[in-house]
Short mmCIF file of N, CA and C in Angstrom, two decimals:
data_model
loop_
_atom_site.label_atom_id
_atom_site.label_comp_id
_atom_site.label_asym_id
_atom_site.label_seq_id
_atom_site.Cartn_x
_atom_site.Cartn_y
_atom_site.Cartn_z
N MET A 1 -8.82 83.83 -18.48
CA MET A 1 -8.58 84.26 -17.13
C MET A 1 -7.77 83.18 -16.41
N PRO A 2 -6.56 83.47 -15.96
CA PRO A 2 -5.76 82.46 -15.26
C PRO A 2 -6.24 82.25 -13.83
N LEU A 3 -6.22 81.00 -13.39
CA LEU A 3 -6.52 80.65 -12.01
C LEU A 3 -5.28 79.99 -11.42
N MET A 4 -4.54 80.74 -10.61
CA MET A 4 -3.28 80.25 -10.08
C MET A 4 -3.53 79.25 -8.94
N VAL A 5 -2.71 78.20 -8.90
CA VAL A 5 -2.82 77.16 -7.88
C VAL A 5 -1.92 77.48 -6.69
N CYS A 6 -0.72 78.01 -6.94
CA CYS A 6 0.21 78.31 -5.85
C CYS A 6 1.07 79.50 -6.23
N ASN A 7 1.84 80.00 -5.26
CA ASN A 7 2.77 81.09 -5.51
C ASN A 7 3.89 80.62 -6.42
N HIS A 8 4.49 81.55 -7.13
CA HIS A 8 5.55 81.23 -8.08
C HIS A 8 6.74 80.56 -7.41
N GLN A 9 7.06 80.93 -6.16
CA GLN A 9 8.21 80.37 -5.46
C GLN A 9 7.99 78.91 -5.09
N ARG A 10 6.77 78.42 -5.03
CA ARG A 10 6.47 77.07 -4.58
C ARG A 10 6.15 76.08 -5.71
N ILE A 11 6.39 76.46 -6.94
CA ILE A 11 6.03 75.62 -8.07
C ILE A 11 6.68 74.24 -8.00
N LEU A 12 7.95 74.18 -7.66
CA LEU A 12 8.66 72.90 -7.67
C LEU A 12 8.28 71.98 -6.50
N ILE A 13 7.74 72.50 -5.41
CA ILE A 13 7.39 71.67 -4.25
C ILE A 13 5.88 71.57 -4.03
N ARG A 14 5.09 71.90 -5.01
CA ARG A 14 3.64 71.90 -4.85
C ARG A 14 3.10 70.48 -4.72
N GLU A 15 1.98 70.34 -4.05
CA GLU A 15 1.27 69.07 -3.94
C GLU A 15 -0.15 69.19 -4.47
N THR A 16 -0.69 70.41 -4.46
CA THR A 16 -2.06 70.64 -4.90
C THR A 16 -2.16 70.50 -6.42
N PHE A 17 -3.11 69.73 -6.89
CA PHE A 17 -3.38 69.52 -8.31
C PHE A 17 -2.16 69.01 -9.07
N LYS A 18 -1.30 68.24 -8.41
CA LYS A 18 -0.12 67.69 -9.07
C LYS A 18 -0.58 66.75 -10.19
N GLY A 19 -0.07 66.95 -11.39
CA GLY A 19 -0.47 66.16 -12.54
C GLY A 19 -1.60 66.77 -13.33
N LEU A 20 -2.29 67.76 -12.76
CA LEU A 20 -3.41 68.42 -13.47
C LEU A 20 -3.05 69.85 -13.87
N ALA A 21 -2.56 70.62 -12.90
CA ALA A 21 -2.22 72.01 -13.17
C ALA A 21 -0.88 72.07 -13.91
N GLU A 22 -0.77 73.00 -14.84
CA GLU A 22 0.45 73.15 -15.65
C GLU A 22 0.86 74.61 -15.69
N ARG A 23 2.13 74.84 -16.05
CA ARG A 23 2.61 76.20 -16.22
C ARG A 23 2.07 76.78 -17.51
N GLY A 24 1.68 78.03 -17.43
CA GLY A 24 1.15 78.71 -18.60
C GLY A 24 1.53 80.17 -18.57
N LYS A 25 1.22 80.88 -19.62
CA LYS A 25 1.54 82.31 -19.70
C LYS A 25 0.28 83.04 -20.12
N CYS A 26 -0.03 84.09 -19.38
CA CYS A 26 -1.12 84.97 -19.78
C CYS A 26 -0.50 86.28 -20.24
N THR A 27 -1.28 87.28 -20.48
CA THR A 27 -0.74 88.54 -21.01
C THR A 27 0.14 89.27 -20.00
N MET A 28 -0.03 88.97 -18.71
CA MET A 28 0.71 89.71 -17.69
C MET A 28 1.89 88.95 -17.10
N ARG A 29 1.80 87.59 -16.99
CA ARG A 29 2.84 86.86 -16.28
C ARG A 29 2.73 85.37 -16.54
N TRP A 30 3.76 84.62 -16.07
CA TRP A 30 3.72 83.18 -16.04
C TRP A 30 2.97 82.74 -14.79
N PHE A 31 2.30 81.60 -14.85
CA PHE A 31 1.55 81.12 -13.70
C PHE A 31 1.49 79.60 -13.74
N LEU A 32 1.13 79.01 -12.61
CA LEU A 32 0.90 77.57 -12.51
C LEU A 32 -0.56 77.40 -12.14
N GLY A 33 -1.31 76.72 -12.98
CA GLY A 33 -2.71 76.53 -12.67
C GLY A 33 -3.53 76.19 -13.90
N PHE A 34 -4.69 76.79 -13.96
CA PHE A 34 -5.67 76.52 -15.01
C PHE A 34 -6.09 77.81 -15.68
N LYS A 35 -6.71 77.66 -16.85
CA LYS A 35 -7.35 78.79 -17.52
C LYS A 35 -8.84 78.55 -17.48
N LEU A 36 -9.59 79.62 -17.25
CA LEU A 36 -11.04 79.57 -17.20
C LEU A 36 -11.60 80.26 -18.43
N HIS A 37 -12.46 79.56 -19.16
CA HIS A 37 -13.14 80.14 -20.31
C HIS A 37 -14.64 80.19 -20.00
N LEU A 38 -15.22 81.38 -20.13
CA LEU A 38 -16.64 81.58 -19.87
C LEU A 38 -17.36 82.00 -21.13
N THR A 39 -18.60 81.54 -21.27
CA THR A 39 -19.48 82.01 -22.33
C THR A 39 -20.69 82.63 -21.66
N LYS A 40 -20.95 83.91 -21.98
CA LYS A 40 -22.07 84.63 -21.37
C LYS A 40 -23.01 85.12 -22.45
N ASN A 41 -24.26 85.36 -22.06
CA ASN A 41 -25.21 85.94 -23.00
C ASN A 41 -25.22 87.46 -22.83
N ASP A 42 -26.10 88.15 -23.54
CA ASP A 42 -26.14 89.61 -23.51
C ASP A 42 -26.60 90.18 -22.17
N ARG A 43 -27.21 89.36 -21.30
CA ARG A 43 -27.63 89.81 -19.98
C ARG A 43 -26.59 89.50 -18.90
N GLY A 44 -25.46 88.91 -19.29
CA GLY A 44 -24.40 88.61 -18.35
C GLY A 44 -24.54 87.28 -17.63
N GLU A 45 -25.50 86.47 -18.05
CA GLU A 45 -25.69 85.15 -17.44
C GLU A 45 -24.68 84.16 -18.04
N ILE A 46 -24.09 83.33 -17.18
CA ILE A 46 -23.11 82.34 -17.64
C ILE A 46 -23.84 81.19 -18.32
N LEU A 47 -23.46 80.91 -19.57
CA LEU A 47 -24.06 79.82 -20.32
C LEU A 47 -23.22 78.55 -20.24
N ASN A 48 -21.90 78.71 -20.24
CA ASN A 48 -21.00 77.57 -20.24
C ASN A 48 -19.65 78.00 -19.67
N PHE A 49 -18.94 77.05 -19.06
CA PHE A 49 -17.59 77.33 -18.59
C PHE A 49 -16.74 76.08 -18.75
N VAL A 50 -15.42 76.29 -18.93
CA VAL A 50 -14.48 75.20 -19.13
C VAL A 50 -13.17 75.56 -18.41
N PHE A 51 -12.62 74.60 -17.67
CA PHE A 51 -11.28 74.73 -17.08
C PHE A 51 -10.33 73.91 -17.92
N ILE A 52 -9.21 74.52 -18.34
CA ILE A 52 -8.18 73.79 -19.08
C ILE A 52 -6.84 74.03 -18.40
N PRO A 53 -5.87 73.12 -18.56
CA PRO A 53 -4.54 73.36 -17.97
C PRO A 53 -3.91 74.63 -18.51
N GLY A 54 -3.03 75.21 -17.74
CA GLY A 54 -2.43 76.48 -18.11
C GLY A 54 -1.58 76.45 -19.35
N ASN A 55 -1.08 75.28 -19.75
CA ASN A 55 -0.17 75.21 -20.89
C ASN A 55 -0.88 75.02 -22.23
N VAL A 56 -2.19 74.92 -22.26
CA VAL A 56 -2.95 74.74 -23.50
C VAL A 56 -3.10 76.10 -24.18
N VAL A 57 -2.78 76.15 -25.47
CA VAL A 57 -2.88 77.38 -26.24
C VAL A 57 -4.34 77.64 -26.56
N ASP A 58 -4.75 78.88 -26.40
CA ASP A 58 -6.16 79.24 -26.66
C ASP A 58 -6.46 79.24 -28.13
#
């Protein structure tokens, strides 16, 4: 699940998360931000979560 940091038009002038957020591609579009990975059990409770930069391959 992508978590976008800013609009596509503002990528070059961004200040938020500079040095942490990266450009990445999901199934629908390119984005600047992070990817969220969740692990849930059969009841839908969150067991673990991880934020990774957008450019890391899953």
